[in-house]
PDB file of C-alpha atoms and ligand atoms in Angstrom:
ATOM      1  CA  UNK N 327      21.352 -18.194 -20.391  1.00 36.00           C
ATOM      2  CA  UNK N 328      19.078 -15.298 -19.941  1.00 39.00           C
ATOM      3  CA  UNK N 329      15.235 -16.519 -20.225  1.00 40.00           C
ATOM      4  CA  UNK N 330      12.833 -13.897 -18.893  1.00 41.00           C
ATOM      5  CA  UNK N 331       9.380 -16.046 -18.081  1.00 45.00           C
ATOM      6  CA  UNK N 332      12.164 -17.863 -15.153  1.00 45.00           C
ATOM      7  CA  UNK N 333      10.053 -16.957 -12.356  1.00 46.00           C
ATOM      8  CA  UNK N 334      12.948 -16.604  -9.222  1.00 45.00           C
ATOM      9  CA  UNK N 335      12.172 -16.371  -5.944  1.00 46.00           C
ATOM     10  CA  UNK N 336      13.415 -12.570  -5.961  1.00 49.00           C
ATOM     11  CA  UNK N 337      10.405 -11.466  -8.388  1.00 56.00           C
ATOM     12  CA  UNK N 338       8.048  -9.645  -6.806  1.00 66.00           C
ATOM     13  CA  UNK N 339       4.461 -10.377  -6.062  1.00 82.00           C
ATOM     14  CA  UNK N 340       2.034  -7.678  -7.887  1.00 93.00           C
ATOM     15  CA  UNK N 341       0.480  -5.153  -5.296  1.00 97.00           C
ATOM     16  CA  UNK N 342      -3.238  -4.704  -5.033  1.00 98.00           C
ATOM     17  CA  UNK N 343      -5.394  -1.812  -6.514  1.00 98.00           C
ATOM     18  CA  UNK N 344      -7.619  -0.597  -3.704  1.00 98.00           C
ATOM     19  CA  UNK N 345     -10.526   1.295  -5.337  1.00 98.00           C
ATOM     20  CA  UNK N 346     -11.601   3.617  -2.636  1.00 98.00           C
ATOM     21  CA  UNK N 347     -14.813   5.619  -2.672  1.00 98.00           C
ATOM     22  CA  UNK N 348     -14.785   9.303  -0.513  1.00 98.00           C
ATOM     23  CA  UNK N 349     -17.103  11.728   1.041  1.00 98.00           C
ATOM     24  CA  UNK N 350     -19.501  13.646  -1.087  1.00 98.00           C
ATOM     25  CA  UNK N 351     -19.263  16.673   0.817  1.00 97.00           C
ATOM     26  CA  UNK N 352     -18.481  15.793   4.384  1.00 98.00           C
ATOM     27  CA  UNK N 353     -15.157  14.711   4.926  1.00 98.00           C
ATOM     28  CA  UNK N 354     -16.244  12.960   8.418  1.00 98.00           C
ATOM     29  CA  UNK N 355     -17.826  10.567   5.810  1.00 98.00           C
ATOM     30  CA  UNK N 356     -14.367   8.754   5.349  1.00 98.00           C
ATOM     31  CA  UNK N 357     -14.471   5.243   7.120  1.00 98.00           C
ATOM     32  CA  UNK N 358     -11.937   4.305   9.213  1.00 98.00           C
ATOM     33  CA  UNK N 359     -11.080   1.647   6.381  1.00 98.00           C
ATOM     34  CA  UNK N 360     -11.166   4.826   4.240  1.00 98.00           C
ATOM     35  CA  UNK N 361      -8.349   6.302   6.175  1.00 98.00           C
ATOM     36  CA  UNK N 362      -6.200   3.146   6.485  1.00 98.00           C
ATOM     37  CA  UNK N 363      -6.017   2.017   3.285  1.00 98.00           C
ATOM     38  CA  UNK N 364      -5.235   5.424   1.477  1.00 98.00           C
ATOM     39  CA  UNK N 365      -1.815   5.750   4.489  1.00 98.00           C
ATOM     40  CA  UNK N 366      -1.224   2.230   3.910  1.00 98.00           C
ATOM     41  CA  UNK N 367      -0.771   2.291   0.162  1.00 98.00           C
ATOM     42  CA  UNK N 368       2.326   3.389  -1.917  1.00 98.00           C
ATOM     43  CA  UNK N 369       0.623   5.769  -3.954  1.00 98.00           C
ATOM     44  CA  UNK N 370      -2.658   7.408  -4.237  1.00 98.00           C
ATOM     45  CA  UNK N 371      -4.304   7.780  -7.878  1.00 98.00           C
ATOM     46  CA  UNK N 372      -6.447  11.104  -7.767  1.00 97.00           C
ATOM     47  CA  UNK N 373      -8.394  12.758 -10.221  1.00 96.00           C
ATOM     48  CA  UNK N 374      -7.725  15.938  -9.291  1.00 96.00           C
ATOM     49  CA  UNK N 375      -4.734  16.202  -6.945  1.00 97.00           C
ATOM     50  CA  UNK N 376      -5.771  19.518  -5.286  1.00 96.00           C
ATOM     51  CA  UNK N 377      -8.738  17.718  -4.584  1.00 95.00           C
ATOM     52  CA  UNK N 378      -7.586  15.298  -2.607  1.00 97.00           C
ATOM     53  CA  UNK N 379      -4.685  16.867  -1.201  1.00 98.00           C
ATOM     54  CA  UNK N 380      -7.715  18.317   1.556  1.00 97.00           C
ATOM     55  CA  UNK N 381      -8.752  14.984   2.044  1.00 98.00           C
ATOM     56  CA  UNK N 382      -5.502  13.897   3.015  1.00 98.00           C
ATOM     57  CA  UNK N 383      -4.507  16.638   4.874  1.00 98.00           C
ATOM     58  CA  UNK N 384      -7.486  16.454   6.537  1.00 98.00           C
ATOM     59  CA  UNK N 385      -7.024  12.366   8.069  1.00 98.00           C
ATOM     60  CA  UNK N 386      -2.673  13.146   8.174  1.00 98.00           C
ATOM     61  CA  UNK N 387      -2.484  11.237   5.397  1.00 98.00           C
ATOM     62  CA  UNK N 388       1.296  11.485   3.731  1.00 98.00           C
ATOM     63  CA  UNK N 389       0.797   9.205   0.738  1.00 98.00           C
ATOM     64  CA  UNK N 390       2.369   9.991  -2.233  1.00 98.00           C
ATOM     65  CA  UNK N 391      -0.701  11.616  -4.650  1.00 98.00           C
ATOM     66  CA  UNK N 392      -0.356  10.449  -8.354  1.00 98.00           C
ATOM     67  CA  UNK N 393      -2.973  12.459 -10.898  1.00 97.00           C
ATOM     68  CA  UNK N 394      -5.572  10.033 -12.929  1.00 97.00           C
ATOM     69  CA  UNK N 395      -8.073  11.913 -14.514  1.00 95.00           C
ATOM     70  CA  UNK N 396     -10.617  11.122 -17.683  1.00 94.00           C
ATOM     71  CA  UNK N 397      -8.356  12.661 -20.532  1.00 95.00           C
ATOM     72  CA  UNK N 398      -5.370  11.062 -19.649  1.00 95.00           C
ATOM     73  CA  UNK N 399      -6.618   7.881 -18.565  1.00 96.00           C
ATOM     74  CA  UNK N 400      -5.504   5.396 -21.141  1.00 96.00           C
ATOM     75  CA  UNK N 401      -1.741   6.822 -20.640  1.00 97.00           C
ATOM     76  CA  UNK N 402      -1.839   6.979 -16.930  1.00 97.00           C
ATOM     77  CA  UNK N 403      -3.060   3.728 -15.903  1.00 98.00           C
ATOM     78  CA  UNK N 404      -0.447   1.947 -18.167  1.00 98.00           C
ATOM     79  CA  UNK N 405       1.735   3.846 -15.733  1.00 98.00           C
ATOM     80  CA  UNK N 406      -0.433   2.294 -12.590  1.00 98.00           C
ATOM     81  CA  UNK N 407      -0.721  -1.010 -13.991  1.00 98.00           C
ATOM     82  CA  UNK N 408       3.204  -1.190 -14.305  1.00 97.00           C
ATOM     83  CA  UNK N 409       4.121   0.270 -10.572  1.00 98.00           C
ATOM     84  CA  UNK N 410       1.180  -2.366  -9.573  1.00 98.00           C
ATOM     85  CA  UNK N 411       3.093  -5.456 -11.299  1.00 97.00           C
ATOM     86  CA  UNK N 412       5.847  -4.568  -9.614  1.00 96.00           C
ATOM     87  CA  UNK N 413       4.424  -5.142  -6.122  1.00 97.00           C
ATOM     88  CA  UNK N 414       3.557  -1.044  -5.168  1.00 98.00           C
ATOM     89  CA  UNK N 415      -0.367  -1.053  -3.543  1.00 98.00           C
ATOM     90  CA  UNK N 416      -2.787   1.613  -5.077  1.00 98.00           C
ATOM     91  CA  UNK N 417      -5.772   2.901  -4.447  1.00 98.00           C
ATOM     92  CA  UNK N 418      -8.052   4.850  -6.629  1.00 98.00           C
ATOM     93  CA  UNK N 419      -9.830   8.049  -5.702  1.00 98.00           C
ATOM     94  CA  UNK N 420     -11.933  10.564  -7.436  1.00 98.00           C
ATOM     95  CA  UNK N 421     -12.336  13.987  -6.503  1.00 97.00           C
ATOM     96  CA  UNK N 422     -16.172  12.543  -4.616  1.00 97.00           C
ATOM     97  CA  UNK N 423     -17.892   9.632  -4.347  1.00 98.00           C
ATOM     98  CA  UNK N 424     -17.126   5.977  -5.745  1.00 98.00           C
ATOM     99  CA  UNK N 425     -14.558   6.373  -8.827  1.00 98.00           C
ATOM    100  CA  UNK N 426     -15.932   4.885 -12.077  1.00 97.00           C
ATOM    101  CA  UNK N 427     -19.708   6.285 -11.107  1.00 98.00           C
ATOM    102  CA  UNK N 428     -19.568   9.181 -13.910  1.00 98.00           C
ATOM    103  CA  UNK N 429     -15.714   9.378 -12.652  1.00 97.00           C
ATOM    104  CA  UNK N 430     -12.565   8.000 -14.027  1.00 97.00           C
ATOM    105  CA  UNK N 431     -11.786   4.724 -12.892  1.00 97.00           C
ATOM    106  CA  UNK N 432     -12.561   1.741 -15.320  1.00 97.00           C
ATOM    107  CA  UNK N 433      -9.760   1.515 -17.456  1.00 98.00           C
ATOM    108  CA  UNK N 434      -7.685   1.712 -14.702  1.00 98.00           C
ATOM    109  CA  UNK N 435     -10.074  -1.062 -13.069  1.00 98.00           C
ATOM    110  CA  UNK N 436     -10.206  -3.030 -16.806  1.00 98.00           C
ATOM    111  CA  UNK N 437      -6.226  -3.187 -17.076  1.00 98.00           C
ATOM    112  CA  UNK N 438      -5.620  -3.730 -13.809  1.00 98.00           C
ATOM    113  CA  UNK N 439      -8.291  -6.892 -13.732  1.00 97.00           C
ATOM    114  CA  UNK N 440      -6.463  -7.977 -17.178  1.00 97.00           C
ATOM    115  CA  UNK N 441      -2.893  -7.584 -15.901  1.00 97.00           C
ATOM    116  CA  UNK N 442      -4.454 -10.124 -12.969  1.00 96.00           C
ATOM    117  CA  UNK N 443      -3.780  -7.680 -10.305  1.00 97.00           C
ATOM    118  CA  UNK N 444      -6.297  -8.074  -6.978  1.00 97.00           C
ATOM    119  CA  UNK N 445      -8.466  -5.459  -6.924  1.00 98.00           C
ATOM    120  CA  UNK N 446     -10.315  -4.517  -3.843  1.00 98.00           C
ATOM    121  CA  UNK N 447     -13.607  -2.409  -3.595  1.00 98.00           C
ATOM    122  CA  UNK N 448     -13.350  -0.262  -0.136  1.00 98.00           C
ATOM    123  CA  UNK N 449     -16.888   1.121  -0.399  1.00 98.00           C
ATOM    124  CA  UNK N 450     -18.260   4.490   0.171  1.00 98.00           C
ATOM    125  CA  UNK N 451     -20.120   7.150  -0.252  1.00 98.00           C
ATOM    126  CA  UNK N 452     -21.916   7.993  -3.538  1.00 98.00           C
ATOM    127  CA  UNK N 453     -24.460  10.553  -4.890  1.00 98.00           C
ATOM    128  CA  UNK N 454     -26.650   8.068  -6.438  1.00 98.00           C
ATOM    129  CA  UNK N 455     -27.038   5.904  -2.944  1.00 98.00           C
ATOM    130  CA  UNK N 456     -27.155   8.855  -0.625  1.00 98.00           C
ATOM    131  CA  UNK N 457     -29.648  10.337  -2.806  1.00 98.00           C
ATOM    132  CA  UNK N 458     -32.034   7.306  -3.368  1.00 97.00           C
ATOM    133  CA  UNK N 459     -31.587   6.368   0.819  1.00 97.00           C
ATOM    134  CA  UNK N 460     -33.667   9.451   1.738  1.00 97.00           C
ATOM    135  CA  UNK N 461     -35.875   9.679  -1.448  1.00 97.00           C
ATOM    136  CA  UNK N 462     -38.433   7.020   0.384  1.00 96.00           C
ATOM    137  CA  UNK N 463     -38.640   5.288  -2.875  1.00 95.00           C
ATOM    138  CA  UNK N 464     -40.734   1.785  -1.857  1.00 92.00           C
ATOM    139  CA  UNK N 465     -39.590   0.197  -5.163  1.00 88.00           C
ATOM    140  CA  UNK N 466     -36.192  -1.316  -5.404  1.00 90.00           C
ATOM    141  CA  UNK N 467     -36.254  -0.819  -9.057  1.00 96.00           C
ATOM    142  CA  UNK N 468     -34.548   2.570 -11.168  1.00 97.00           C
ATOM    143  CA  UNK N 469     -32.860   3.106 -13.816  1.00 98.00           C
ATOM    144  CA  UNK N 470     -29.784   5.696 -13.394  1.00 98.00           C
ATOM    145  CA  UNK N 471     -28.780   7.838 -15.940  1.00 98.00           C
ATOM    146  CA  UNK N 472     -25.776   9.292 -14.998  1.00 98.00           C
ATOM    147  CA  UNK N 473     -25.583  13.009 -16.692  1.00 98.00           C
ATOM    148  CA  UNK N 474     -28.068  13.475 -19.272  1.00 98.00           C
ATOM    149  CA  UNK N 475     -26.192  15.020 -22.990  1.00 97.00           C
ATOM    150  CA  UNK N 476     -25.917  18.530 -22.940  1.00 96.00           C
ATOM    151  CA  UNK N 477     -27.692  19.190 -26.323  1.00 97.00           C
ATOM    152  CA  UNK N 478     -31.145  19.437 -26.328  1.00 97.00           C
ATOM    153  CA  UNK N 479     -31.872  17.633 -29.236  1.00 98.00           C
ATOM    154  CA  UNK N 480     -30.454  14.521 -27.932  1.00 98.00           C
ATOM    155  CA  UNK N 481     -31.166  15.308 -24.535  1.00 98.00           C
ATOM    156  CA  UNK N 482     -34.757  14.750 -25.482  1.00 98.00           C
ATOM    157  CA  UNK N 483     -33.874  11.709 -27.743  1.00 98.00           C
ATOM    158  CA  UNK N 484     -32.662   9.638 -24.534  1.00 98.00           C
ATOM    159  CA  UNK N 485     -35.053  11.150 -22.660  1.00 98.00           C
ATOM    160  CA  UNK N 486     -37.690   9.645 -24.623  1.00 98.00           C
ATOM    161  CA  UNK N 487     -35.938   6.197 -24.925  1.00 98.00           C
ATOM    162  CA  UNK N 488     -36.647   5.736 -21.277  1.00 97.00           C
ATOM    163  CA  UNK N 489     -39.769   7.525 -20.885  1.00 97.00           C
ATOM    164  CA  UNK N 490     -41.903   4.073 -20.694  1.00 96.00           C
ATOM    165  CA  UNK N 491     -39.549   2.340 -17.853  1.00 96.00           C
ATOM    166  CA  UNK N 492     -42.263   1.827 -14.772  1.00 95.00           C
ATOM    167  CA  UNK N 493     -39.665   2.609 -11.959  1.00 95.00           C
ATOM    168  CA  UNK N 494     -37.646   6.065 -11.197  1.00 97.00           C
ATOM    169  CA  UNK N 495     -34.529   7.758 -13.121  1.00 98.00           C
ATOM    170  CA  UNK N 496     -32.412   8.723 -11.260  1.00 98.00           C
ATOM    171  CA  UNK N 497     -29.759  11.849 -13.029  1.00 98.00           C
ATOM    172  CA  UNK N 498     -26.742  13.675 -11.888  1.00 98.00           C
ATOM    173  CA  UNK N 499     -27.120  17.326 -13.241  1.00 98.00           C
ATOM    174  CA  UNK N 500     -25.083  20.376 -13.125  1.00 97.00           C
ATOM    175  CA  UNK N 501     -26.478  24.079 -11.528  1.00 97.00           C
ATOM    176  CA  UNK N 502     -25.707  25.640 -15.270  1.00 96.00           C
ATOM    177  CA  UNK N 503     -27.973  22.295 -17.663  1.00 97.00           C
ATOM    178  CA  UNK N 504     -30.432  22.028 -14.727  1.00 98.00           C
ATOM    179  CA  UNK N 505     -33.062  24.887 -15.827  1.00 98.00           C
ATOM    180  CA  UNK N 506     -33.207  23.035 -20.212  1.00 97.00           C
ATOM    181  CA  UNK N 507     -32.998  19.468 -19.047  1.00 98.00           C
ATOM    182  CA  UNK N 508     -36.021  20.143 -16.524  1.00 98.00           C
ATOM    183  CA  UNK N 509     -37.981  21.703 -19.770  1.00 98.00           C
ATOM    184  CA  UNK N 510     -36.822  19.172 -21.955  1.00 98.00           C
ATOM    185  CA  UNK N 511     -38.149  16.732 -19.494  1.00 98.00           C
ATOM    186  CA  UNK N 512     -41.335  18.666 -19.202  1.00 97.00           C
ATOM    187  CA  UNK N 513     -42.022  18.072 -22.749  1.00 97.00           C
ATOM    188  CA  UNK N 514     -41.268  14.916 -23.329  1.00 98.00           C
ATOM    189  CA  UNK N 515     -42.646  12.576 -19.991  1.00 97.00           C
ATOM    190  CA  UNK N 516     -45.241  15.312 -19.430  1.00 95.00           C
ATOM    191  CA  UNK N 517     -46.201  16.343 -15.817  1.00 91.00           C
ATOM    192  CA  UNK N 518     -44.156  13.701 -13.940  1.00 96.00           C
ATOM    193  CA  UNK N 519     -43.071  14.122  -9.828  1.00 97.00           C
ATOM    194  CA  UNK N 520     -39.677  14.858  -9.372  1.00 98.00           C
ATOM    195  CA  UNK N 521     -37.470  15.474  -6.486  1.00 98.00           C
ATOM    196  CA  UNK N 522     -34.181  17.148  -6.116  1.00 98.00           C
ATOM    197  CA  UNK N 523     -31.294  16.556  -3.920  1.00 98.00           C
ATOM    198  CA  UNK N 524     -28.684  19.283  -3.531  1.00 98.00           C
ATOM    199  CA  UNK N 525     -25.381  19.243  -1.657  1.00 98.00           C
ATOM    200  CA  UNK N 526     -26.164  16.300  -0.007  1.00 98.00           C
ATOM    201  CA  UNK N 527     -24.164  16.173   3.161  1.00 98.00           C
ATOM    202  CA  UNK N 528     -22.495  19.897   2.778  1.00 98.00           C
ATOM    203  CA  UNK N 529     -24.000  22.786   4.894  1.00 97.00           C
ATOM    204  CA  UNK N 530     -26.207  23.813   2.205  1.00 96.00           C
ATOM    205  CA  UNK N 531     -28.006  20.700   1.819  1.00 97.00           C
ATOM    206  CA  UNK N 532     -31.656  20.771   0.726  1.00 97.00           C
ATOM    207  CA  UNK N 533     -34.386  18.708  -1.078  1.00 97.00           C
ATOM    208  CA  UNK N 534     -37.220  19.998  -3.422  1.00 96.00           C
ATOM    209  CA  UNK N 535     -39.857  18.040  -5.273  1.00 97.00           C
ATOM    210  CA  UNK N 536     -43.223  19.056  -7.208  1.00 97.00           C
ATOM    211  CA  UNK N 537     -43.707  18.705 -10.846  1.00 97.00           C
ATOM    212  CA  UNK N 538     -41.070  18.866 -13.273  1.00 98.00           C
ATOM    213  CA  UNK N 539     -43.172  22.358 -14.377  1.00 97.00           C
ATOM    214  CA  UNK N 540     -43.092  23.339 -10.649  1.00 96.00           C
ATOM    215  CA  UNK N 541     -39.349  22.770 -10.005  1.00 97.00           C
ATOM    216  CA  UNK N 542     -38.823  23.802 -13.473  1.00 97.00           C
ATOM    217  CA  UNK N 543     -40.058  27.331 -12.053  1.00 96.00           C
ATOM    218  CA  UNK N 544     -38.177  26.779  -8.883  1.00 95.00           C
ATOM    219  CA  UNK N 545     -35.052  26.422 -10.554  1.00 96.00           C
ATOM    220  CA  UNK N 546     -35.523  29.270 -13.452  1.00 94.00           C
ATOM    221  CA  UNK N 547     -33.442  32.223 -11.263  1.00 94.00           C
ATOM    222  CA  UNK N 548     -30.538  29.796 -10.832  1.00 92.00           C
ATOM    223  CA  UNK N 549     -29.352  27.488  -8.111  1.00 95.00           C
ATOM    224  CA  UNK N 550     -25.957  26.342  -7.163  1.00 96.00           C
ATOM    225  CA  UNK N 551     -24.533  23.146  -5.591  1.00 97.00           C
ATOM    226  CA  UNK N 552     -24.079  19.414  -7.341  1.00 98.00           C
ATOM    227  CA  UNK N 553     -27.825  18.035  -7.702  1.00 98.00           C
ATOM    228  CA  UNK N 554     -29.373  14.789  -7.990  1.00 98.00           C
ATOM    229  CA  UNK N 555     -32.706  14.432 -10.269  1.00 98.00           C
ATOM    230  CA  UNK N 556     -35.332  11.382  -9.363  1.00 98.00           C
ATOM    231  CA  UNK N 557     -37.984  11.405 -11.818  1.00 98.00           C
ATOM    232  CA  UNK N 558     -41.079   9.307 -11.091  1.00 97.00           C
ATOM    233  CA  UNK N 559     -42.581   6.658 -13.075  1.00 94.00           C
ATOM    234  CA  UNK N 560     -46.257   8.085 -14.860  1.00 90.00           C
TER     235      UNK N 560
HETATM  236  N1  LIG B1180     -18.542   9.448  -8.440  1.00 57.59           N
HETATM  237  C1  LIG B1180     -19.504  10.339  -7.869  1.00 57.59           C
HETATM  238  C2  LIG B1180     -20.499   9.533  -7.053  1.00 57.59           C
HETATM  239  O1  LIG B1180     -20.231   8.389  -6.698  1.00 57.59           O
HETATM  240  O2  LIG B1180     -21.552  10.055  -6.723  1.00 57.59           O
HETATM  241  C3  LIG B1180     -20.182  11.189  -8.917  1.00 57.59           C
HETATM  242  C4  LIG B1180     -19.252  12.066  -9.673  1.00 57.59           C
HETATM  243  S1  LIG B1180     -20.029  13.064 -10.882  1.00 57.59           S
HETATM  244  C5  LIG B1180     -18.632  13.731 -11.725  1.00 57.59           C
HETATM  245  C6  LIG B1180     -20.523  14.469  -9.968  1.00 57.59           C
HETATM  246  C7  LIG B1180     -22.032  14.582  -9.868  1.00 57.59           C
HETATM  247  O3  LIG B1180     -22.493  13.784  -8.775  1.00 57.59           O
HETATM  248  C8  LIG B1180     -22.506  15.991  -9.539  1.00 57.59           C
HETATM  249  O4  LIG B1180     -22.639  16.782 -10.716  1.00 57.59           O
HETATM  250  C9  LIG B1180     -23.842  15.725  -8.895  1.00 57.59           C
HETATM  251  O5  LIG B1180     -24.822  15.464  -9.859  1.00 57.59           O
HETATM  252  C10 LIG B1180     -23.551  14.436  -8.128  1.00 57.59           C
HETATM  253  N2  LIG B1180     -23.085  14.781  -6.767  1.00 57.59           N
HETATM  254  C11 LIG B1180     -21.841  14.674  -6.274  1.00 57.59           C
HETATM  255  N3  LIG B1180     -21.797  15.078  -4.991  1.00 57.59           N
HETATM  256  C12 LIG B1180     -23.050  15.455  -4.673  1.00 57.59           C
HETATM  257  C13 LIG B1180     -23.653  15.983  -3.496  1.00 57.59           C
HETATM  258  N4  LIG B1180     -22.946  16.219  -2.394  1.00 57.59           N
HETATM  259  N5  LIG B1180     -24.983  16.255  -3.521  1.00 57.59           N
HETATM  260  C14 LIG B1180     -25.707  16.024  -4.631  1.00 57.59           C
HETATM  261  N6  LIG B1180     -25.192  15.533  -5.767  1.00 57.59           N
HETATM  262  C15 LIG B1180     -23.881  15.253  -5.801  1.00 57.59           C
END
């Protein structure tokens, strides 16, 4: 008599989901745990497989690499979830920094948890901590924004629902939205300081701060890199 829910000694236990977070720039930044767990697992879940193809050659790492990324998320971690159940180990990557920060990652995460797999944080690098660790910010408080919307319109809408939080925002911006969001800023919280992190731990490296009108101006000729915005309270 077949009967399915029969648990036999033969069934497998379900493998972990390692959710691994990876250099911002610097691929010395990978901890030893880092490197372990990502040529221990079965498979590694990347969102961009090119991407992380240098990491791996970088460490000798020979894992299988499996691509995850934000429009094909739903589909793909059914996929995971499955190979998980039945006992493989995965971890999680994204192409910088600690997956599900403004990276693909919590579906995965939100199945996963659901399917009552283990999941495991190995934690890492990320923008938002590397950038507030050397902004000498003596409040423990901020509010992070993640990237602001790329119209201006609403831009200034959420800007404005924030504007009367007393601690920093903290906002991951892009070289080509950097120059509008800085004006739209300007107009709406006024002549706030601000400072700017860019390519933190990559040669290029470099902070600015000033008004938002000063950096504004700094900014207006172009820049390149990934940035980090921390706007201070009034
Ligand atoms: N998950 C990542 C994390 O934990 O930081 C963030 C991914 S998000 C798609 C990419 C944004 O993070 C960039 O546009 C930039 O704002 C910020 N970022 C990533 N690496 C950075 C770096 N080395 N220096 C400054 N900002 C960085």
């Amino acid at each position: 008599m077949a009967n399915n829910k029969i648990k036999t000694s033969q069934e497998s236990v379900p493998g972990t989901l390692y959710v691994v977070a990876t250099p911002i720039g610097n691929l010395e930044d990978s901890s030893a745990r880092v490197v372990q767990t990502l040529s221990a697992v079965d498979l590694i879940a990347c969102e961009d497989t090119r991407h992380s193809r240098k990491l791996c050659r970088y460490w000798n790492i020979s894992t299988p690499l499996f691509s995850y990324y934000r429009e094909r998320e739903h589909e793909r971690s059914e996929i995971l979830v499955n190979l998980l159940l039945s006992g493989k180990n995965v971890a999680l990557v994204s192409d910088a920094g600690t997956p599900a920060i403004c990276d693909p990652g919590a579906i995965l995460v939100n199945k996963a948890r659901v399917a009552g797999i283990k999941i495991v944080a190995i934690a890492g690098p990320s923008a938002l901590t590397a950038s507030l660790s050397i902004a000498g910010l003596t409040d423990s408080r901020f509010f992070f924004g993640g990237f602001l919307p790329s119209r201006s319109a609403e831009r200034k809408k959420f800007i404005k629902s924030i504007s009367s939080l007393s601690y920093p925002l903290v906002f991951y911006e892009t070289p080509h939205r950097i120059y509008d969001a800085l004006l739209d800023m300007a107009d709406v919280l006024g002549e706030r300081h601000i400072q700017l992190l860019r390519e933190l731990s990559k040669i290029h490296e470099e902070y600015l701060e000033g008004s938002i009108k000063d950096l504004a101006e700094q900014v207006k000729e172009g820049i390149k890199g990934e940035l980090v915005l921390i706007v201070h309270p009034a």
